[in-house]
Amino acid sequence: MNDPFPTPWGELALRRFPEDPRDRLRAWDAADAYLLRHLDEHGPEKTAPVVVGDRWGALTTALAERGPVLITDSYLAREATKSNLAAAGYDDTAATLLTTRDEPPAQVDLLLVRVPKSLGLLEDQLRRLAPAVHAGTVVLGTGMVKEIHTSTLRLFEDILGPTTTSLAERKARLIFCRPERGLSPGPNPWPLRYRLPEDIGVLSGRWVTNHAGVFCADRLDIGTRFFLGQLPHGLGEADVADLGCGNGLVGTAVALTEPRARVHFTDESYQALASARATYEENLGPDDERARFSVGDALTGFSPASLDLVLCNPPFHSHQATTDAAARRMFTSAHRALRTGGELRIVGNRHLGYHALLRRLFGGCQLVASDPKFVVLRAVKRR
Protein backbone atom coordinates (compact mmCIF):
# COMPACT_ATOMS: atom_id res chain seq x y z
CA MET A 1 0.00 0.00 0.00
CA ASN A 2 1.48 3.34 -1.05
CA ASP A 3 -0.51 5.85 1.02
CA PRO A 4 1.64 9.00 1.32
CA PHE A 5 3.26 9.45 4.74
CA PRO A 6 2.46 12.91 6.17
CA THR A 7 5.38 14.47 8.06
CA PRO A 8 5.83 18.03 9.36
CA TRP A 9 8.24 18.59 6.47
CA GLY A 10 6.09 17.24 3.65
CA GLU A 11 4.74 13.93 2.40
CA LEU A 12 6.86 10.88 1.65
CA ALA A 13 6.07 7.96 -0.63
CA LEU A 14 7.22 4.94 1.37
CA ARG A 15 7.23 1.27 0.49
CA ARG A 16 7.88 -1.95 2.31
CA PHE A 17 10.55 -4.37 1.16
CA PRO A 18 10.09 -6.50 -0.79
CA GLU A 19 7.15 -4.88 -2.56
CA ASP A 20 4.15 -7.13 -3.04
CA PRO A 21 1.05 -5.76 -4.81
CA ARG A 22 -1.11 -8.24 -2.86
CA ASP A 23 0.14 -6.90 0.48
CA ARG A 24 -2.21 -4.16 1.72
CA LEU A 25 0.01 -3.12 4.64
CA ARG A 26 1.52 0.38 4.77
CA ALA A 27 5.18 1.20 5.38
CA TRP A 28 4.25 3.59 8.23
CA ASP A 29 1.61 3.99 10.91
CA ALA A 30 0.16 6.48 13.37
CA ALA A 31 2.97 5.86 15.88
CA ASP A 32 5.59 7.06 13.37
CA ALA A 33 3.53 10.15 12.54
CA TYR A 34 2.88 10.97 16.23
CA LEU A 35 6.58 10.89 17.13
CA LEU A 36 7.56 13.15 14.24
CA ARG A 37 4.85 15.71 15.09
CA HIS A 38 6.07 15.80 18.69
CA LEU A 39 9.68 16.15 17.59
CA ASP A 40 8.80 19.05 15.28
CA GLU A 41 6.83 20.87 17.98
CA HIS A 42 9.08 20.23 20.98
CA GLY A 43 12.55 19.58 19.55
CA PRO A 44 15.40 19.28 19.90
CA GLU A 45 16.05 20.81 16.51
CA LYS A 46 18.75 19.54 14.15
CA THR A 47 20.16 17.00 16.66
CA ALA A 48 21.28 13.82 14.90
CA PRO A 49 18.99 10.99 16.08
CA VAL A 50 19.78 7.36 16.81
CA VAL A 51 16.69 5.49 15.61
CA VAL A 52 16.14 2.00 17.04
CA GLY A 53 13.80 -0.47 15.37
CA ASP A 54 12.45 1.70 12.54
CA ARG A 55 10.10 -0.74 10.82
CA TRP A 56 10.39 0.28 7.15
CA GLY A 57 12.52 3.42 7.30
CA ALA A 58 9.74 5.93 7.90
CA LEU A 59 11.50 7.74 10.76
CA THR A 60 14.97 7.49 9.26
CA THR A 61 13.82 8.84 5.89
CA ALA A 62 11.80 11.68 7.41
CA LEU A 63 14.83 12.74 9.49
CA ALA A 64 17.45 12.17 6.79
CA GLU A 65 18.54 15.83 6.80
CA ARG A 66 19.82 15.31 10.35
CA GLY A 67 22.16 12.43 9.52
CA PRO A 68 20.38 9.70 11.51
CA VAL A 69 21.84 6.42 12.70
CA LEU A 70 19.49 3.46 12.30
CA ILE A 71 19.86 0.33 14.45
CA THR A 72 17.76 -2.59 13.24
CA ASP A 73 17.56 -6.36 13.61
CA SER A 74 15.77 -6.72 10.28
CA TYR A 75 17.44 -7.15 6.90
CA LEU A 76 14.11 -6.31 5.25
CA ALA A 77 13.77 -3.09 7.26
CA ARG A 78 17.34 -2.17 6.35
CA GLU A 79 16.68 -2.71 2.63
CA ALA A 80 13.37 -0.82 2.85
CA THR A 81 15.19 2.10 4.46
CA LYS A 82 17.80 2.16 1.70
CA SER A 83 15.08 2.10 -0.95
CA ASN A 84 12.97 4.79 0.71
CA LEU A 85 15.97 7.07 1.24
CA ALA A 86 16.86 6.75 -2.44
CA ALA A 87 13.27 7.39 -3.51
CA ALA A 88 13.30 10.57 -1.40
CA GLY A 89 16.44 11.76 -3.18
CA TYR A 90 19.09 10.90 -0.59
CA ASP A 91 22.37 9.10 -1.30
CA ASP A 92 24.11 6.38 0.71
CA THR A 93 25.75 8.91 3.05
CA ALA A 94 22.47 10.37 4.35
CA ALA A 95 22.08 7.79 7.13
CA THR A 96 24.29 5.31 8.93
CA LEU A 97 22.69 1.85 8.95
CA LEU A 98 23.76 -0.44 11.79
CA THR A 99 22.50 -3.84 12.84
CA THR A 100 21.71 -4.95 16.37
CA ARG A 101 24.97 -6.92 16.28
CA ASP A 102 27.09 -3.83 15.58
CA GLU A 103 28.72 -1.63 18.22
CA PRO A 104 26.30 1.24 18.97
CA PRO A 105 27.40 4.92 18.83
CA ALA A 106 29.62 6.08 21.70
CA GLN A 107 27.35 9.05 22.48
CA VAL A 108 23.63 9.49 21.87
CA ASP A 109 21.99 12.92 22.18
CA LEU A 110 18.59 12.02 20.71
CA LEU A 111 17.29 8.47 21.02
CA LEU A 112 14.13 7.46 19.16
CA VAL A 113 12.83 3.96 19.90
CA ARG A 114 10.13 2.22 17.88
CA VAL A 115 8.88 -0.31 20.47
CA PRO A 116 9.42 -3.86 19.10
CA LYS A 117 7.12 -6.83 19.51
CA SER A 118 9.83 -8.58 21.55
CA LEU A 119 10.31 -7.24 25.08
CA GLY A 120 13.64 -9.09 25.19
CA LEU A 121 14.94 -7.25 22.12
CA LEU A 122 13.92 -3.92 23.67
CA GLU A 123 15.74 -4.80 26.89
CA ASP A 124 18.90 -5.88 25.07
CA GLN A 125 19.02 -2.73 22.93
CA LEU A 126 18.36 -0.35 25.84
CA ARG A 127 21.11 -2.04 27.86
CA ARG A 128 23.55 -1.80 24.96
CA LEU A 129 22.75 1.88 24.44
CA ALA A 130 22.67 2.91 28.11
CA PRO A 131 26.41 3.74 28.35
CA ALA A 132 26.03 6.20 25.44
CA VAL A 133 23.05 8.02 26.98
CA HIS A 134 23.69 11.03 29.24
CA ALA A 135 21.59 13.38 31.37
CA GLY A 136 20.97 15.68 28.41
CA THR A 137 19.84 12.95 26.04
CA VAL A 138 16.27 13.26 24.78
CA VAL A 139 14.69 9.79 24.79
CA LEU A 140 11.40 9.23 22.95
CA GLY A 141 9.66 5.96 22.33
CA THR A 142 6.66 5.31 20.13
CA GLY A 143 4.25 2.51 19.39
CA MET A 144 0.62 1.64 19.00
CA VAL A 145 -1.35 1.44 22.26
CA LYS A 146 -1.54 -2.37 22.04
CA GLU A 147 2.28 -2.53 21.80
CA ILE A 148 3.06 -0.49 24.94
CA HIS A 149 2.54 -2.24 28.27
CA THR A 150 3.51 -1.67 31.88
CA SER A 151 6.47 -4.01 31.32
CA THR A 152 7.61 -1.82 28.41
CA LEU A 153 7.66 1.30 30.57
CA ARG A 154 9.38 -0.56 33.39
CA LEU A 155 12.29 -1.45 31.11
CA PHE A 156 12.85 2.20 30.16
CA GLU A 157 12.56 3.16 33.84
CA ASP A 158 14.92 0.47 35.16
CA ILE A 159 17.59 0.83 32.49
CA LEU A 160 17.56 4.54 31.56
CA GLY A 161 15.50 6.57 34.05
CA PRO A 162 12.08 7.98 35.00
CA THR A 163 9.49 7.25 32.32
CA THR A 164 6.01 8.54 31.47
CA THR A 165 3.60 8.18 28.54
CA SER A 166 1.48 10.53 26.47
CA LEU A 167 -2.22 10.46 25.84
CA ALA A 168 -3.21 8.21 22.96
CA GLU A 169 -3.71 9.70 19.51
CA ARG A 170 -5.14 7.56 16.71
CA LYS A 171 -4.39 4.52 18.88
CA ALA A 172 -0.71 5.51 19.15
CA ARG A 173 1.24 6.57 22.22
CA LEU A 174 4.58 8.19 23.01
CA ILE A 175 7.05 7.28 25.76
CA PHE A 176 9.07 10.00 27.50
CA CYS A 177 12.18 8.94 29.42
CA ARG A 178 14.49 11.22 31.39
CA PRO A 179 17.91 9.53 31.67
CA GLU A 180 19.56 9.20 35.04
CA ARG A 181 23.14 8.21 35.58
CA GLY A 182 24.03 5.65 38.21
CA LEU A 183 21.18 3.22 37.68
CA SER A 184 22.08 -0.41 38.33
CA PRO A 185 19.75 -2.64 36.29
CA GLY A 186 22.11 -5.59 36.68
CA PRO A 187 23.87 -7.60 33.99
CA ASN A 188 22.34 -8.10 30.58
CA PRO A 189 20.65 -11.53 30.60
CA TRP A 190 20.98 -11.89 26.82
CA PRO A 191 21.75 -14.16 25.11
CA LEU A 192 19.83 -16.95 26.86
CA ARG A 193 21.45 -20.38 26.82
CA TYR A 194 19.60 -23.47 28.01
CA ARG A 195 19.55 -27.25 27.73
CA LEU A 196 16.93 -28.87 25.50
CA PRO A 197 14.49 -31.59 26.68
CA GLU A 198 15.52 -35.25 26.64
CA ASP A 199 12.77 -36.50 24.32
CA ILE A 200 13.47 -34.77 20.98
CA GLY A 201 15.79 -37.18 19.21
CA VAL A 202 19.30 -36.20 18.21
CA LEU A 203 19.05 -32.81 19.97
CA SER A 204 18.01 -34.31 23.31
CA GLY A 205 19.88 -32.70 26.19
CA ARG A 206 21.91 -30.44 23.92
CA TRP A 207 22.43 -26.71 24.41
CA VAL A 208 20.82 -23.90 22.44
CA THR A 209 21.66 -20.18 22.37
CA ASN A 210 19.03 -17.49 21.82
CA HIS A 211 19.88 -13.84 21.31
CA ALA A 212 17.20 -11.31 22.20
CA GLY A 213 14.29 -11.08 19.77
CA VAL A 214 14.48 -14.65 18.46
CA PHE A 215 11.14 -16.47 18.38
CA CYS A 216 10.45 -18.50 21.55
CA ALA A 217 13.81 -17.51 22.99
CA ASP A 218 13.19 -18.98 26.44
CA ARG A 219 11.85 -22.42 25.47
CA LEU A 220 11.53 -24.95 22.66
CA ASP A 221 8.44 -23.95 20.70
CA ILE A 222 5.90 -26.69 20.04
CA GLY A 223 5.97 -26.28 16.25
CA THR A 224 9.71 -26.89 16.09
CA ARG A 225 9.38 -29.83 18.50
CA PHE A 226 6.84 -31.43 16.14
CA PHE A 227 8.93 -30.65 13.05
CA LEU A 228 12.08 -32.22 14.52
CA GLY A 229 10.32 -35.59 14.55
CA GLN A 230 9.43 -35.31 10.85
CA LEU A 231 12.74 -34.45 9.19
CA PRO A 232 13.88 -36.55 6.19
CA HIS A 233 16.82 -38.93 6.53
CA GLY A 234 19.40 -40.48 4.22
CA LEU A 235 20.26 -37.20 2.51
CA GLY A 236 23.85 -38.03 1.56
CA GLU A 237 25.80 -35.07 0.17
CA ALA A 238 22.74 -32.85 -0.04
CA ASP A 239 22.61 -29.06 0.11
CA VAL A 240 20.02 -28.25 2.76
CA ALA A 241 18.63 -24.82 3.70
CA ASP A 242 17.21 -24.05 7.12
CA LEU A 243 15.04 -21.17 5.88
CA GLY A 244 13.95 -18.71 8.56
CA CYS A 245 16.36 -20.58 10.80
CA GLY A 246 15.75 -18.74 14.08
CA ASN A 247 18.08 -20.31 16.65
CA GLY A 248 19.18 -22.96 14.14
CA LEU A 249 17.81 -26.07 15.82
CA VAL A 250 16.39 -27.64 12.65
CA GLY A 251 19.58 -27.21 10.62
CA THR A 252 21.72 -28.36 13.55
CA ALA A 253 19.62 -31.52 13.84
CA VAL A 254 20.19 -32.22 10.13
CA ALA A 255 23.94 -31.72 10.48
CA LEU A 256 24.07 -34.11 13.45
CA THR A 257 22.17 -36.90 11.67
CA GLU A 258 23.53 -36.36 8.14
CA PRO A 259 27.35 -36.19 8.34
CA ARG A 260 27.80 -35.50 4.60
CA ALA A 261 25.08 -32.85 4.21
CA ARG A 262 25.91 -29.17 3.80
CA VAL A 263 23.55 -26.91 5.77
CA HIS A 264 22.76 -23.31 4.86
CA PHE A 265 21.25 -21.24 7.68
CA THR A 266 19.41 -18.13 6.54
CA ASP A 267 17.09 -15.60 8.19
CA GLU A 268 16.19 -11.94 7.83
CA SER A 269 17.08 -11.35 11.51
CA TYR A 270 20.68 -10.60 12.50
CA GLN A 271 19.90 -11.81 16.02
CA ALA A 272 18.65 -15.13 14.62
CA LEU A 273 21.80 -15.70 12.55
CA ALA A 274 23.98 -15.03 15.60
CA SER A 275 21.87 -17.52 17.59
CA ALA A 276 22.04 -20.18 14.88
CA ARG A 277 25.80 -19.86 14.57
CA ALA A 278 26.28 -20.14 18.33
CA THR A 279 23.94 -23.16 18.57
CA TYR A 280 25.61 -24.93 15.65
CA GLU A 281 29.17 -24.34 16.85
CA GLU A 282 28.37 -25.49 20.37
CA ASN A 283 26.95 -28.78 19.11
CA LEU A 284 29.23 -29.51 16.16
CA GLY A 285 32.35 -27.52 17.01
CA PRO A 286 33.68 -24.23 15.59
CA ASP A 287 35.82 -26.07 13.03
CA ASP A 288 32.95 -27.88 11.29
CA GLU A 289 32.96 -26.43 7.77
CA ARG A 290 29.67 -27.80 6.47
CA ALA A 291 27.55 -24.85 7.64
CA ARG A 292 26.98 -21.50 5.95
CA PHE A 293 25.21 -18.54 7.57
CA SER A 294 23.60 -15.71 5.60
CA VAL A 295 21.13 -12.94 6.31
CA GLY A 296 18.75 -12.12 3.48
CA ASP A 297 15.33 -12.00 1.89
CA ALA A 298 14.22 -15.65 2.03
CA LEU A 299 16.31 -17.57 -0.57
CA THR A 300 16.50 -14.82 -3.19
CA GLY A 301 20.27 -14.63 -2.77
CA PHE A 302 20.74 -18.33 -3.60
CA SER A 303 21.53 -19.48 -7.13
CA PRO A 304 18.72 -21.20 -9.04
CA ALA A 305 18.72 -25.01 -8.75
CA SER A 306 21.37 -24.99 -5.98
CA LEU A 307 19.54 -26.80 -3.16
CA ASP A 308 18.24 -30.32 -2.60
CA LEU A 309 16.10 -29.69 0.47
CA VAL A 310 14.55 -26.63 2.10
CA LEU A 311 13.18 -26.86 5.65
CA CYS A 312 10.97 -24.06 6.92
CA ASN A 313 8.68 -22.98 9.74
CA PRO A 314 7.32 -19.78 8.16
CA PRO A 315 6.16 -16.82 10.26
CA PHE A 316 2.61 -15.58 9.77
CA HIS A 317 2.98 -12.17 11.43
CA SER A 318 4.61 -8.95 10.27
CA HIS A 319 4.98 -7.08 13.56
CA GLN A 320 1.34 -6.98 14.80
CA ALA A 321 -0.31 -7.80 11.46
CA THR A 322 -1.29 -11.32 10.39
CA THR A 323 -0.21 -12.00 6.80
CA ASP A 324 0.94 -14.85 4.56
CA ALA A 325 3.28 -12.54 2.61
CA ALA A 326 6.42 -13.99 4.26
CA ALA A 327 5.30 -17.57 3.59
CA ARG A 328 4.57 -16.78 -0.07
CA ARG A 329 8.00 -15.21 -0.43
CA MET A 330 9.70 -18.16 1.23
CA PHE A 331 7.88 -20.78 -0.82
CA THR A 332 8.43 -18.94 -4.11
CA SER A 333 12.14 -18.46 -3.49
CA ALA A 334 12.45 -22.11 -2.38
CA HIS A 335 10.90 -23.29 -5.65
CA ARG A 336 13.45 -21.23 -7.57
CA ALA A 337 16.43 -22.39 -5.48
CA LEU A 338 15.58 -26.12 -5.51
CA ARG A 339 16.97 -28.54 -8.07
CA THR A 340 14.54 -30.68 -10.04
CA GLY A 341 13.37 -33.38 -7.64
CA GLY A 342 14.30 -31.23 -4.65
CA GLU A 343 11.90 -30.91 -1.74
CA LEU A 344 10.43 -28.14 0.37
CA ARG A 345 9.25 -29.43 3.74
CA ILE A 346 7.39 -27.10 6.10
CA VAL A 347 5.57 -27.08 9.41
CA GLY A 348 2.65 -24.76 10.01
CA ASN A 349 -0.53 -24.26 11.98
CA ARG A 350 -3.37 -26.29 10.50
CA HIS A 351 -5.63 -23.28 9.94
CA LEU A 352 -3.17 -21.37 7.74
CA GLY A 353 -3.92 -23.38 4.61
CA TYR A 354 -0.37 -23.59 3.28
CA HIS A 355 -1.31 -26.63 1.19
CA ALA A 356 -3.14 -24.34 -1.24
CA LEU A 357 -0.07 -22.13 -1.71
CA LEU A 358 2.19 -25.13 -2.22
CA ARG A 359 -0.13 -26.72 -4.77
CA ARG A 360 -0.19 -23.55 -6.84
CA LEU A 361 3.61 -23.21 -6.79
CA PHE A 362 4.73 -26.83 -6.99
CA GLY A 363 1.74 -28.49 -8.67
CA GLY A 364 0.98 -30.54 -5.57
CA CYS A 365 1.93 -31.29 -1.98
CA GLN A 366 1.73 -34.21 0.44
CA LEU A 367 0.81 -34.42 4.09
CA VAL A 368 3.74 -35.90 6.03
CA ALA A 369 2.27 -35.72 9.53
CA SER A 370 -0.33 -33.86 11.56
CA ASP A 371 -1.57 -33.34 15.09
CA PRO A 372 -4.46 -31.23 16.43
CA LYS A 373 -2.45 -27.99 15.96
CA PHE A 374 0.19 -28.51 13.25
CA VAL A 375 0.74 -30.10 9.85
CA VAL A 376 4.00 -31.04 8.15
CA LEU A 377 3.78 -30.75 4.36
CA ARG A 378 6.21 -31.64 1.57
CA ALA A 379 6.29 -30.36 -2.00
CA VAL A 380 8.66 -31.61 -4.70
CA LYS A 381 9.92 -29.48 -7.57
CA ARG A 382 8.95 -31.06 -10.84
CA ARG A 383 10.90 -30.84 -14.07
GROMACS .gro file of N, CA and C in nm, residues 4 20 67 90 110 176 210 216 219 240 256 258 293-294 297 369:
model
   48
    4PRO      N    1   0.056   0.807   0.098
    4PRO     CA    2   0.164   0.900   0.132
    4PRO      C    3   0.175   0.918   0.284
   20ASP      N    4   0.507  -0.607  -0.263
   20ASP     CA    5   0.415  -0.713  -0.304
   20ASP      C    6   0.280  -0.648  -0.327
   67GLY      N    7   2.111   1.345   0.946
   67GLY     CA    8   2.216   1.243   0.952
   67GLY      C    9   2.189   1.136   1.054
   90TYR      N   10   1.789   1.090  -0.142
   90TYR     CA   11   1.909   1.090  -0.059
   90TYR      C   12   2.007   0.983  -0.107
  110LEU      N   13   2.002   1.216   2.098
  110LEU     CA   14   1.859   1.202   2.071
  110LEU      C   15   1.833   1.056   2.036
  176PHE      N   16   0.809   0.898   2.715
  176PHE     CA   17   0.907   1.000   2.750
  176PHE      C   18   0.995   0.946   2.862
  210ASN      N   19   2.003  -1.841   2.238
  210ASN     CA   20   1.903  -1.749   2.182
  210ASN      C   21   1.940  -1.605   2.214
  216CYS      N   22   1.043  -1.752   2.045
  216CYS     CA   23   1.045  -1.850   2.155
  216CYS      C   24   1.185  -1.864   2.214
  219ARG      N   25   1.232  -2.103   2.541
  219ARG     CA   26   1.185  -2.242   2.547
  219ARG      C   27   1.179  -2.298   2.405
  240VAL      N   28   2.125  -2.842   0.200
  240VAL     CA   29   2.002  -2.825   0.276
  240VAL      C   30   1.996  -2.682   0.328
  256LEU      N   31   2.371  -3.304   1.252
  256LEU     CA   32   2.407  -3.411   1.345
  256LEU      C   33   2.371  -3.549   1.291
  258GLU      N   34   2.309  -3.618   0.953
  258GLU     CA   35   2.353  -3.636   0.814
  258GLU      C   36   2.496  -3.584   0.800
  293PHE      N   37   2.617  -1.941   0.689
  293PHE     CA   38   2.521  -1.854   0.757
  293PHE      C   39   2.505  -1.726   0.675
  294SER      N   40   2.381  -1.691   0.641
  294SER     CA   41   2.360  -1.571   0.560
  294SER      C   42   2.229  -1.504   0.598
  297ASP      N   43   1.675  -1.195   0.221
  297ASP     CA   44   1.533  -1.200   0.189
  297ASP      C   45   1.499  -1.340   0.140
  369ALA      N   46   0.272  -3.541   0.817
  369ALA     CA   47   0.227  -3.572   0.953
  369ALA      C   48   0.136  -3.460   1.000
   0.00000   0.00000   0.00000
